[in-house]
Every structure is written in C-alpha cells, then in structure tokens.
PDB file of C-alpha atoms in Angstrom:
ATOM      1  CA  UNK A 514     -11.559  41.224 -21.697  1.00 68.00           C
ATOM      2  CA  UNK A 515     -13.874  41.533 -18.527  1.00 78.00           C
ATOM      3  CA  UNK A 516     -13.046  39.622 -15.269  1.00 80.00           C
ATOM      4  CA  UNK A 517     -16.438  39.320 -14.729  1.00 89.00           C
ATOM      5  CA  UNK A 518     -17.318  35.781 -16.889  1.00 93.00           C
ATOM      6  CA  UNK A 519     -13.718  34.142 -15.819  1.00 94.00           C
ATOM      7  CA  UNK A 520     -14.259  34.967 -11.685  1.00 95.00           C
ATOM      8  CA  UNK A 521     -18.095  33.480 -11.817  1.00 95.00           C
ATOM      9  CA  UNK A 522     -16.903  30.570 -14.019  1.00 96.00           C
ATOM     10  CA  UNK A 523     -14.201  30.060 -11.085  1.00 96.00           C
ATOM     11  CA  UNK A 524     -16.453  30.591  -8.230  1.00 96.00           C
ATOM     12  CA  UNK A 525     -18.657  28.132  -9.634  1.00 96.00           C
ATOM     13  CA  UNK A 526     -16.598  25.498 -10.333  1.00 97.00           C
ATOM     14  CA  UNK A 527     -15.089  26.336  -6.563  1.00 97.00           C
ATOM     15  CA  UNK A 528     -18.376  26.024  -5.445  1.00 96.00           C
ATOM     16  CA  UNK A 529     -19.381  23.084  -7.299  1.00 96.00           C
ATOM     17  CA  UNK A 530     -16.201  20.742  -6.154  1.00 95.00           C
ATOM     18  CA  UNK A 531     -16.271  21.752  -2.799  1.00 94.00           C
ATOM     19  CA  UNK A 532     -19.976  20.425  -2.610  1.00 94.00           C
ATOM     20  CA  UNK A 533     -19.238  17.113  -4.014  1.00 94.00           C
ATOM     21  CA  UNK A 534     -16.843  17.101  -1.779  1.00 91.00           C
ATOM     22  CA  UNK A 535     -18.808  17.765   1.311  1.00 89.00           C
ATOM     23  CA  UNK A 536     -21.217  15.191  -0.012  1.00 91.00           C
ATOM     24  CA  UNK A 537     -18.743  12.737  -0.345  1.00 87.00           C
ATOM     25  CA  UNK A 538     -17.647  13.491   3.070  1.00 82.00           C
ATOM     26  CA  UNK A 539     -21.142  13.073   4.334  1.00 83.00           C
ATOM     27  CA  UNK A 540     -21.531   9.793   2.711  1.00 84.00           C
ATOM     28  CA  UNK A 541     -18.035   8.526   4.164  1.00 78.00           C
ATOM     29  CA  UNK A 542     -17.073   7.737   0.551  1.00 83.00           C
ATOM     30  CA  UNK A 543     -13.465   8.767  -1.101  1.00 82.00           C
ATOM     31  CA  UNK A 544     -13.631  11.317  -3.961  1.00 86.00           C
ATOM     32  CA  UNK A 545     -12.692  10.390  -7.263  1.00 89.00           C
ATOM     33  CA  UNK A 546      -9.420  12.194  -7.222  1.00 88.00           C
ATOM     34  CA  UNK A 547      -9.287  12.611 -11.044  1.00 90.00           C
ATOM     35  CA  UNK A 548     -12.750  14.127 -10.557  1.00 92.00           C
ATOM     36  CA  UNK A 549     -11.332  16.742  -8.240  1.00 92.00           C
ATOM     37  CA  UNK A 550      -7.977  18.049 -10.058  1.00 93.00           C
ATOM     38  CA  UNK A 551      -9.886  18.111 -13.412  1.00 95.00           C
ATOM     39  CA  UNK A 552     -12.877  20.243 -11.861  1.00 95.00           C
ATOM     40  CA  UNK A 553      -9.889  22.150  -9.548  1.00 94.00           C
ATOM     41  CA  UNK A 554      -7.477  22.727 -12.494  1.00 95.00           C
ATOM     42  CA  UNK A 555     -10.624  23.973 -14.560  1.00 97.00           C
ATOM     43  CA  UNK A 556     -11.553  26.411 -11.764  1.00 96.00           C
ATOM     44  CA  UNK A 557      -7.666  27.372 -11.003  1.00 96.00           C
ATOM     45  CA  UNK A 558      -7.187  28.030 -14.721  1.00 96.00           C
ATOM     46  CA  UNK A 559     -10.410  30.840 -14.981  1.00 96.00           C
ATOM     47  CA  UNK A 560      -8.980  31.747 -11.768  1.00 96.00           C
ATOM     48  CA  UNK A 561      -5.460  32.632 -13.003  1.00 94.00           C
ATOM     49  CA  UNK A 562      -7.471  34.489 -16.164  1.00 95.00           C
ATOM     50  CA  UNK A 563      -9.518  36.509 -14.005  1.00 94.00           C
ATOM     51  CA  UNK A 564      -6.098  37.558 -11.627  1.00 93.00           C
ATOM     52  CA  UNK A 565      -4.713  38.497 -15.039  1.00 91.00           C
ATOM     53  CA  UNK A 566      -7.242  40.530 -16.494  1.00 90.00           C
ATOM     54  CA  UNK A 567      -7.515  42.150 -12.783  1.00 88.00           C
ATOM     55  CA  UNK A 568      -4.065  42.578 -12.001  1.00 85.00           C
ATOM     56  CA  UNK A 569      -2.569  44.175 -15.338  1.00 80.00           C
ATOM     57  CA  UNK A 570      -3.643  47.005 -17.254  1.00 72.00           C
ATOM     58  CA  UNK A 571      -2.234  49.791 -18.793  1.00 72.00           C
ATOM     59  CA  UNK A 572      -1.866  52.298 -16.206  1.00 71.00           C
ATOM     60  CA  UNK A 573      -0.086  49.474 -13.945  1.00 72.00           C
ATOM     61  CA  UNK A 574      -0.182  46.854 -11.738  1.00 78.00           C
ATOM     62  CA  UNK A 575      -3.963  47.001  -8.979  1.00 79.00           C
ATOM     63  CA  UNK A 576      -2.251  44.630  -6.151  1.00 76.00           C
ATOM     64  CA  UNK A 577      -4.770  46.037  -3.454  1.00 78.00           C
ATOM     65  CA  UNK A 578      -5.709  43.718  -0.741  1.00 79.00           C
ATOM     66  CA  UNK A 579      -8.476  41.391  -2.429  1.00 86.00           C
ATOM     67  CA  UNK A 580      -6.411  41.050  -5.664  1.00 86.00           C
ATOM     68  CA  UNK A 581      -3.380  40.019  -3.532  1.00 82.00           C
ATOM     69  CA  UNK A 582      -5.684  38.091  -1.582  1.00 86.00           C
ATOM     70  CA  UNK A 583      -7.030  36.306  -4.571  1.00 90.00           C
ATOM     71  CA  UNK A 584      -3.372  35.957  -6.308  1.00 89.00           C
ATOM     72  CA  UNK A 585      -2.054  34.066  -2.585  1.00 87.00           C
ATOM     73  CA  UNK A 586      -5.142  31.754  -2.651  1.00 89.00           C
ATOM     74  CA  UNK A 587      -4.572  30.583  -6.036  1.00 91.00           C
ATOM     75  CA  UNK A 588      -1.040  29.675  -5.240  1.00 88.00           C
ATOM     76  CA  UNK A 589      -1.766  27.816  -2.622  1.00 87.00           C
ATOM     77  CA  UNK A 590      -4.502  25.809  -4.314  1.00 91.00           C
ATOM     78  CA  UNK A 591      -2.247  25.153  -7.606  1.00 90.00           C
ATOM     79  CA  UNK A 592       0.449  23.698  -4.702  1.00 84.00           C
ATOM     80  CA  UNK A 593      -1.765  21.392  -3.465  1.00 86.00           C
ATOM     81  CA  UNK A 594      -3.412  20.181  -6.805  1.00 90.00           C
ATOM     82  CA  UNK A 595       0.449  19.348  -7.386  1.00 87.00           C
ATOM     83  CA  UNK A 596       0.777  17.518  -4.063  1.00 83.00           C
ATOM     84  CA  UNK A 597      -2.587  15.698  -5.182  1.00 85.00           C
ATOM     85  CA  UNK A 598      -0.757  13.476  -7.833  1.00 84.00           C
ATOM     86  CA  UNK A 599       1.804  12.148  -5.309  1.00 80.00           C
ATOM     87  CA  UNK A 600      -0.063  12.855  -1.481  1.00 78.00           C
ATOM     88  CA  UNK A 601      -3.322  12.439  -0.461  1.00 79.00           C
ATOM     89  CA  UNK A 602      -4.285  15.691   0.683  1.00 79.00           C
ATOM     90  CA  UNK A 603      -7.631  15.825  -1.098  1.00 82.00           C
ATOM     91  CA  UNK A 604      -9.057  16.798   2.307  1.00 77.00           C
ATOM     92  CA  UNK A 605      -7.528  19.767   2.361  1.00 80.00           C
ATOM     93  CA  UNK A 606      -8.872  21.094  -0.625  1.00 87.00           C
ATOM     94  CA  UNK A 607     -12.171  21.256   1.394  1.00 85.00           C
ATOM     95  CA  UNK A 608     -10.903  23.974   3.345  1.00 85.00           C
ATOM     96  CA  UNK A 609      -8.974  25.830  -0.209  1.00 89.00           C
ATOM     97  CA  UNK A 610     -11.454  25.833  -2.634  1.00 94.00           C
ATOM     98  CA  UNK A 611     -13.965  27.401  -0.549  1.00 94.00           C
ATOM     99  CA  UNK A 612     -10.842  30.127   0.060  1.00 92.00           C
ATOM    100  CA  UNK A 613     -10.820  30.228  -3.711  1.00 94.00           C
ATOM    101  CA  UNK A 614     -14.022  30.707  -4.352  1.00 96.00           C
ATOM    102  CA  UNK A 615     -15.015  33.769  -1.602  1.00 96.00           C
ATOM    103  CA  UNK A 616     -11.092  35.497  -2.747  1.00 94.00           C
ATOM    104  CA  UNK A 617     -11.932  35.498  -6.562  1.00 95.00           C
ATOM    105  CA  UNK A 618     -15.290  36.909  -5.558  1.00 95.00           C
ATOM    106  CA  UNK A 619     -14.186  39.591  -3.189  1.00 93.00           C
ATOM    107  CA  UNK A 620     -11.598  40.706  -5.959  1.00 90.00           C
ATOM    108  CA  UNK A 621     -13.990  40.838  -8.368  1.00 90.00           C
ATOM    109  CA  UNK A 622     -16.940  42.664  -6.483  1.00 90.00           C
ATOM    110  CA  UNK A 623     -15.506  44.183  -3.599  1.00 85.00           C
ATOM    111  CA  UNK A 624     -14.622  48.075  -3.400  1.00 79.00           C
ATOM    112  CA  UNK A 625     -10.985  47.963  -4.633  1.00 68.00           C
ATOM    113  CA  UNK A 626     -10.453  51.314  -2.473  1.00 57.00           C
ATOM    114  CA  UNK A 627      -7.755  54.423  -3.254  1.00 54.00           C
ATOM    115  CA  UNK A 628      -4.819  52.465  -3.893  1.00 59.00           C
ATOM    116  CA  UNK A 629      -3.499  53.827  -7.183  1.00 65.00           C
ATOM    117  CA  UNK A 630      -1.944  51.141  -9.543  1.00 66.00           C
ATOM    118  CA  UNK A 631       1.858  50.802  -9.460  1.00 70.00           C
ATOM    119  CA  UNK A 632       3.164  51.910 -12.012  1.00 66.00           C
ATOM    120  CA  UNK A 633       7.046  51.030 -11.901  1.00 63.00           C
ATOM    121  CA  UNK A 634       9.357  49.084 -14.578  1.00 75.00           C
ATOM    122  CA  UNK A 635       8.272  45.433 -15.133  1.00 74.00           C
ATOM    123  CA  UNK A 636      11.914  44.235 -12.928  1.00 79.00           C
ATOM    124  CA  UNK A 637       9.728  45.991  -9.721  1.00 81.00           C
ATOM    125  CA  UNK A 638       6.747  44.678 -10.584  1.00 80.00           C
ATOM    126  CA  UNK A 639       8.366  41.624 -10.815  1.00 84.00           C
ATOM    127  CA  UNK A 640       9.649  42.583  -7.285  1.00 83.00           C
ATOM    128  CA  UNK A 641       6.834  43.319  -5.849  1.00 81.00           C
ATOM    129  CA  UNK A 642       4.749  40.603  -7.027  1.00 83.00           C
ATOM    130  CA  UNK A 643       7.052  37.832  -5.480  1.00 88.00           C
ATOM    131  CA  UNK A 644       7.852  39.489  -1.959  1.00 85.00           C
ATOM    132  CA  UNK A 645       3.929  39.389  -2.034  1.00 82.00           C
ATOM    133  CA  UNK A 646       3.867  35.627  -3.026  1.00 85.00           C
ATOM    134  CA  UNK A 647       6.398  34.426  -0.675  1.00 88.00           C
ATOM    135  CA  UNK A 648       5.096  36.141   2.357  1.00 85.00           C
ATOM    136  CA  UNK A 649       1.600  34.590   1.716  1.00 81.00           C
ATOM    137  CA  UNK A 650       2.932  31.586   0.840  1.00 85.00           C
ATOM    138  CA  UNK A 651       5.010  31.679   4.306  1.00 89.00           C
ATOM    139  CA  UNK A 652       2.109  32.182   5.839  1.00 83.00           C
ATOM    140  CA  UNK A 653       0.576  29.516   4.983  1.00 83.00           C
ATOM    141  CA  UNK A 654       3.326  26.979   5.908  1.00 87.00           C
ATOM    142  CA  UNK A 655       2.587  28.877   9.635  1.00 87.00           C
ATOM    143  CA  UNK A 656      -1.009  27.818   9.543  1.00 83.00           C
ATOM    144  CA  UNK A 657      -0.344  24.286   8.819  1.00 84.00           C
ATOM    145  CA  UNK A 658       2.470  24.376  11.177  1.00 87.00           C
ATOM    146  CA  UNK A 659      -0.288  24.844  13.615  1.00 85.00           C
ATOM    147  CA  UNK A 660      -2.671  22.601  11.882  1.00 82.00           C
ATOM    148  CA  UNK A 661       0.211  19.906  12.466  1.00 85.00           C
ATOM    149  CA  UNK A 662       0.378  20.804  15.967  1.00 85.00           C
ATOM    150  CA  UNK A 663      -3.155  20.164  16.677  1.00 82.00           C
ATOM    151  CA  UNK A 664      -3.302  17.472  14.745  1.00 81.00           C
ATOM    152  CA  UNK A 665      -0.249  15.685  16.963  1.00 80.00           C
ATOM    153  CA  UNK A 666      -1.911  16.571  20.113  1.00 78.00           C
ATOM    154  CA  UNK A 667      -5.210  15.158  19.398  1.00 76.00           C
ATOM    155  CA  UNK A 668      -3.205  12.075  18.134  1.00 75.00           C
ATOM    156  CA  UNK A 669      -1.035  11.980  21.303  1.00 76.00           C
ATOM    157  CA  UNK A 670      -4.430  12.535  23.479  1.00 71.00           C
ATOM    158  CA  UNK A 671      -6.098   9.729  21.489  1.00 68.00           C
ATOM    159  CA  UNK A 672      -9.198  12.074  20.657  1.00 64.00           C
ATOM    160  CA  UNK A 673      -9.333  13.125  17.671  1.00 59.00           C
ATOM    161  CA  UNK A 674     -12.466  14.971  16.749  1.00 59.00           C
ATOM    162  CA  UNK A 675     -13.810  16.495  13.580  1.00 57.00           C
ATOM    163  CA  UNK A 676     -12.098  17.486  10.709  1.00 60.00           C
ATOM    164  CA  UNK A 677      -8.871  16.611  12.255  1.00 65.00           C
ATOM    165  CA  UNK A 678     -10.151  12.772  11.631  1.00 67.00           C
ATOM    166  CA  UNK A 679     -10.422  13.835   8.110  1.00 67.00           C
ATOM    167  CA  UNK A 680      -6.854  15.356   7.964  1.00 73.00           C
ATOM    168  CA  UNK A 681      -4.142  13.376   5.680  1.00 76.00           C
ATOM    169  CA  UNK A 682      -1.417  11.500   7.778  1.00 80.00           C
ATOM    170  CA  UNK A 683       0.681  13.371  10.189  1.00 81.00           C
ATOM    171  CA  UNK A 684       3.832  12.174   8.271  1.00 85.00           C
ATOM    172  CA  UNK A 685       1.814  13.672   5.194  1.00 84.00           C
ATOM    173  CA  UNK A 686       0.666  17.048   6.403  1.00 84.00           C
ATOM    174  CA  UNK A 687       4.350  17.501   7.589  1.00 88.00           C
ATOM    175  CA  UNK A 688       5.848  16.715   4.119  1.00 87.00           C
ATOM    176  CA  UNK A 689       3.252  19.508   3.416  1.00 86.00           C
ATOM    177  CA  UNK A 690       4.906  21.774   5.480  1.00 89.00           C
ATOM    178  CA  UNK A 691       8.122  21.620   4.074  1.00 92.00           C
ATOM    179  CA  UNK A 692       6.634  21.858   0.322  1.00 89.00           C
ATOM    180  CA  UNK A 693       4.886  24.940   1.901  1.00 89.00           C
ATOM    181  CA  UNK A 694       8.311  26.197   3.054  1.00 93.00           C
ATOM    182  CA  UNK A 695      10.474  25.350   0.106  1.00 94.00           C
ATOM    183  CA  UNK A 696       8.170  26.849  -2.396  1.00 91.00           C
ATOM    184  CA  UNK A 697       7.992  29.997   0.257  1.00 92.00           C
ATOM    185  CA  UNK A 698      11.726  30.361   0.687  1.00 95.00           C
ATOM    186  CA  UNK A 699      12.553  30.096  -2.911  1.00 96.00           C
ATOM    187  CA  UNK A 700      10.055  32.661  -3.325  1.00 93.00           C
ATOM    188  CA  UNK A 701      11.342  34.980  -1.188  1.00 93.00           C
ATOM    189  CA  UNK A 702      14.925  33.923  -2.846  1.00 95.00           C
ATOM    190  CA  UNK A 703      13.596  35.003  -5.923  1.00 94.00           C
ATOM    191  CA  UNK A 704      12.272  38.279  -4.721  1.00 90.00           C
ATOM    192  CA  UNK A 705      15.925  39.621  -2.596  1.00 90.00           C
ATOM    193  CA  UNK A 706      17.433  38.891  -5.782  1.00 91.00           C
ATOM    194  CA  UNK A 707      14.822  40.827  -8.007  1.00 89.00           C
ATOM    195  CA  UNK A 708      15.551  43.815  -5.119  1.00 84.00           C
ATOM    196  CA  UNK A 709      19.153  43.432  -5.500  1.00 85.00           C
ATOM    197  CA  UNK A 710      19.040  43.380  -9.539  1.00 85.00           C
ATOM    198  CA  UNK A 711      15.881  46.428  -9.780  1.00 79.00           C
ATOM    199  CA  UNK A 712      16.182  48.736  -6.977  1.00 74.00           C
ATOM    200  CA  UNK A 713      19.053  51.121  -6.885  1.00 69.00           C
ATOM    201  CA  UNK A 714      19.786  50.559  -3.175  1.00 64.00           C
ATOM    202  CA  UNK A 715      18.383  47.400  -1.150  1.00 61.00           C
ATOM    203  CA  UNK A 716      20.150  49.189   1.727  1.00 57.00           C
ATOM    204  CA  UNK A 717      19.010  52.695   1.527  1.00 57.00           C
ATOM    205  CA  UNK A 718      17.682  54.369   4.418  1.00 50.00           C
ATOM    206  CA  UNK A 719      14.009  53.697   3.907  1.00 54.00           C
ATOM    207  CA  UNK A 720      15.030  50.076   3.064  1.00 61.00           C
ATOM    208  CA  UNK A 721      17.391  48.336   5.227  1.00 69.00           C
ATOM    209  CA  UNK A 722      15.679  47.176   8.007  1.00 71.00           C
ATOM    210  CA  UNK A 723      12.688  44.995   5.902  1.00 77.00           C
ATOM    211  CA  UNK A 724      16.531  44.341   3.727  1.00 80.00           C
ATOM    212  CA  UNK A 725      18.155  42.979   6.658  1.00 85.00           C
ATOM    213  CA  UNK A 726      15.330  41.135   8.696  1.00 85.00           C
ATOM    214  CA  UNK A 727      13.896  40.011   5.028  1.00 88.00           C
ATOM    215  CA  UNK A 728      17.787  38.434   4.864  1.00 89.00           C
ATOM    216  CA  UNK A 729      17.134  36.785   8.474  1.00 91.00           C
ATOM    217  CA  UNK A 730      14.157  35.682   7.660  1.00 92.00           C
ATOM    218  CA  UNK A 731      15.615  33.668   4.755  1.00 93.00           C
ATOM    219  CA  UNK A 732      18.687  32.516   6.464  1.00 94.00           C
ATOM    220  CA  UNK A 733      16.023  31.233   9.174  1.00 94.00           C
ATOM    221  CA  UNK A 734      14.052  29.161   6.577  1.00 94.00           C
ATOM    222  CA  UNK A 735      17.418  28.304   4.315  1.00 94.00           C
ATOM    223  CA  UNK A 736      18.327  26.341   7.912  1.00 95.00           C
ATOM    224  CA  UNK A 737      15.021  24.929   8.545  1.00 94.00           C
ATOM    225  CA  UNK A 738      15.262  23.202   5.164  1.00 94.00           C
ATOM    226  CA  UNK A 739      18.680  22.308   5.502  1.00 95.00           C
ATOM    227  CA  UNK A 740      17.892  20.514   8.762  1.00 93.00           C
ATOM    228  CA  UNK A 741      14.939  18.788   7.799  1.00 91.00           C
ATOM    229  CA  UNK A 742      17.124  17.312   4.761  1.00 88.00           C
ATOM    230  CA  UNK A 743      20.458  16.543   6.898  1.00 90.00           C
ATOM    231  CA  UNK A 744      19.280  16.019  10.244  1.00 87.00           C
ATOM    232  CA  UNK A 745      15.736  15.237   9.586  1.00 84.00           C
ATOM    233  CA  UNK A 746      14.249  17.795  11.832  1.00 85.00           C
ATOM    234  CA  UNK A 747      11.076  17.357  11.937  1.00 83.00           C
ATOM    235  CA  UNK A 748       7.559  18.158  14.900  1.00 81.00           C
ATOM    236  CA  UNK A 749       7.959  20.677  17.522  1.00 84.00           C
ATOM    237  CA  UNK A 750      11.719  21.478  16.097  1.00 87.00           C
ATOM    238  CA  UNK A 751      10.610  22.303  12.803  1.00 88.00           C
ATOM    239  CA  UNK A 752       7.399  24.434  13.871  1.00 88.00           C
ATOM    240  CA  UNK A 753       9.536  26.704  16.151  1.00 89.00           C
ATOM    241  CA  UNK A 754      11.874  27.425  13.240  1.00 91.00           C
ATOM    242  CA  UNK A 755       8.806  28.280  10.927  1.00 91.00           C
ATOM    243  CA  UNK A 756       7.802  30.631  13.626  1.00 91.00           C
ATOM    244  CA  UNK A 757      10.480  32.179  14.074  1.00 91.00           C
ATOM    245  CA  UNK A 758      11.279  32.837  10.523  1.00 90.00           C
ATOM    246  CA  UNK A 759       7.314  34.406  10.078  1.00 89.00           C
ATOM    247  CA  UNK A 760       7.934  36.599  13.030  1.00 89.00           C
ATOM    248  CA  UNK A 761      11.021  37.921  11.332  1.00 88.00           C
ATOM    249  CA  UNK A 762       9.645  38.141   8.148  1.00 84.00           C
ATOM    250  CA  UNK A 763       6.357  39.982  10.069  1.00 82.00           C
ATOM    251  CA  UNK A 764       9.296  42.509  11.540  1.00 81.00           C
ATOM    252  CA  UNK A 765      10.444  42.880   7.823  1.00 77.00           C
ATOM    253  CA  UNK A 766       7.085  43.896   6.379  1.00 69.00           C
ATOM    254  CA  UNK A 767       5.514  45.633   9.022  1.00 60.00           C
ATOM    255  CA  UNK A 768       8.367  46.329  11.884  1.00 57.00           C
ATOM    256  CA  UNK A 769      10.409  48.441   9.443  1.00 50.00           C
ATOM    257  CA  UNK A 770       7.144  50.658   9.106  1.00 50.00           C
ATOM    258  CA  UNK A 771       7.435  51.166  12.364  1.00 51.00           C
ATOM    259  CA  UNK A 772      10.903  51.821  12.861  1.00 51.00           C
ATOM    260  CA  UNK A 773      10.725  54.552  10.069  1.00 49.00           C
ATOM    261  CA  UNK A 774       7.539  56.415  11.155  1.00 45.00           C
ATOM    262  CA  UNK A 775       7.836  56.636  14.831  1.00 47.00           C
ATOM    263  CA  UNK A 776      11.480  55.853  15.706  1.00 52.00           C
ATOM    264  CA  UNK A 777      13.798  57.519  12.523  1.00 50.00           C
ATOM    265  CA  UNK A 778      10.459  60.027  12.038  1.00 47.00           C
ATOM    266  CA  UNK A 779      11.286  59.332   8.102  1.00 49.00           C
TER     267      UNK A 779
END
C-alpha cells in the first residue's frame, strides 16, 4: 500500500477541523466537541496508516527526521483527543492539528535524505522507536511548561491577550502537564528497559553517558511525579523540575555525542 491516499486523507481532515475550528473561534461559539474527536480520530487513524506504511518495510525501519517528526505529532494529538473526553482542551487542538497536518505532509513529500533504514532485530527497533517517543513526548510537556508560565503571568498581570484568552484553565493546562510527563516518563521507562533487555551492554563505552544521564533524567521526572502526587507540587516548582529533567535528557541525546567525538575522540 502507498502512503500517498492515507497522508492526503489526513491532511485534509487536519485541515478541515482546524478550519471549523478557527471559524468557530471567529464566531465566539464553542465547537461541538463530538464533532471534533470524530473528525480528529478519523484524521489520527489515516495518520497512524500512513506512519505505518512509511515507517516499515522490508529492508527496515526509515525513522529520518520528518517520519519521526510525523510519528511525535501524532502522539501528541492522540493524548489530547484522550484528555478531550474528561478536560476541555479543545483549544489546543487548534495549535495540534495544524502540527498534524504540515508533519504528515512533510513525511510524505519531503526529501527523506541518506539515512539508510535500520535494520536491527525487532527488540531494537522496539528500542529505538520509544527513546524517540519519550523524548518528543518530553518535549512537549517543556513547551507547555512554558505555555503554563505565560499563561500565569498574564493571569497574575491581569492582561491576558490573544490566544492565551482562549487557553483551557490554568488548573487544566497544568493537569496537562503532568499527563504530558507521565505518559513521557513511562515512555522513557519503557525504552531503558527495552536497552537493558536488547542491547548487549547499556554501559559500554560508546553508551554510558546517554545510559547514565538517560537514568538521571528519569529519576528527575520519577520525582517530579512523585511530588506532584504526595506533596502536590505544582507552578514554578514543577516547571523547574521539567526543565531540569529535558536538559538532562538533552545531555543524554546530544551531550554524549559530544563527549565521544571531541573529548574520548571515539
């Protein structure tokens, strides 16, 4: 089967909500939620056919930028049409499906440049494919870390402007965050223990400093969850921990690169 038919069908239905939802915007009406996870789940699901047909073949796994691109996008969006039946965070969706739509079109039309497919056993793939989830996944609990820092400032300054007006509640977007983080850090769980079970040696030379800060990095977010559930940590706390934790994780995937090529010359 071609990508081709399943990424326009996506990008069209992307397209299609995110105008009716711009027009309902416009008209300072509410969307008809059921409206938007049907047409969302209809785009999502071409969307995770297209990733399929794009991401598997015989000669191994493409994951070059725009596929992983288009693979972090649609996890994101299928989080929030979750959120949808119990939050109102249809707003947000204004900003994702338009990320949908231009990521399933990139992947499917874009150059897909020299990286060769990986061709390992399915346990790496497997490996591979979640460090890649969790770190974008991670990375998008840091954006709406930020997003919840603007958002209480322009509350505390009593101006809010713009799309911030059109954000969900603060106590909302913050229960956000944390879905952001737990379904990052069990992610990344999943993906140290898929390293530990696959690869011969998590702590061989080449490996044990992204092993090591990748184990920080979770014992970072592992605490951040743990507070927010025990101590209720929550604002400026909890966004300072999520930083931290990204710039660890950040050291893991690119530091170690780093470390290897200009310090250990390896």
């Amino acid at each position: 089967m071609h990508p081709l038919l399943p990424s326009l069908a996506a990008a069209c239905l992307y397209a299609g909500v995110t105008g009716y939802q711009g027009l309902r915007l416009v008209q300072r009406t509410m969307p008809d939620k059921r409206l938007l996870l049907l047409l969302g789940t209809l785009a999502l699901v071409a969307h995770g056919v297209s990733l399929f047909v794009q991401l598997l073949s015989p000669s191994g796994l493409h994951l070059d930028f725009f596929n992983a691109s288009s693979l972090i996008a649609a996890a994101v969006i299928l989080l929030i049409l979750l959120a949808l039946y119990r939050m109102p965070v249809e707003n947000l969706l204004l900003l994702l499906f338009p990320l949908g739509c231009l990521t399933v079109l990139f992947a499917e039309f874009a150059p897909s440049g020299t990286a060769p497919a990986i061709s390992e056993q399915p346990g790496i793939l497997a490996h591979i494919l979640l460090s890649i989830l969790a770190y974008g996944m991670l990375t998008i609990a840091v954006f709406q870390s930020l997003l919840l820092l603007l958002q209480d400032h322009h509350l505390k300054h009593k101006h809010p402007s713009g799309l911030i007006k059109n954000f969900p509640p603060l106590q909302t977007m913050e229960s956000l965050l944390f879905g952001f983080l737990l379904a990052g850090w069990l992610l990344l769980s999943a993906s140290l223990v898929s390293g530990w079970i696959f690869l011969d040696n998590l702590f061989a030379q080449h490996l044990v400093h992204k092993t090591l800060l990748s184990v920080l990095a979770w014992v970072v977010f592992g605490l951040l969850l743990w507070g927010r559930h025990q101590l209720g940590w929550r604002g400026y706390k909890a966004i300072r921990w999520t930083l931290a934790g990204f710039c660890l994780l950040m050291l893991a995937y690119f530091g170690s690169k780093l470390v290897r090529e200009f310090i250990l010359h390896i």
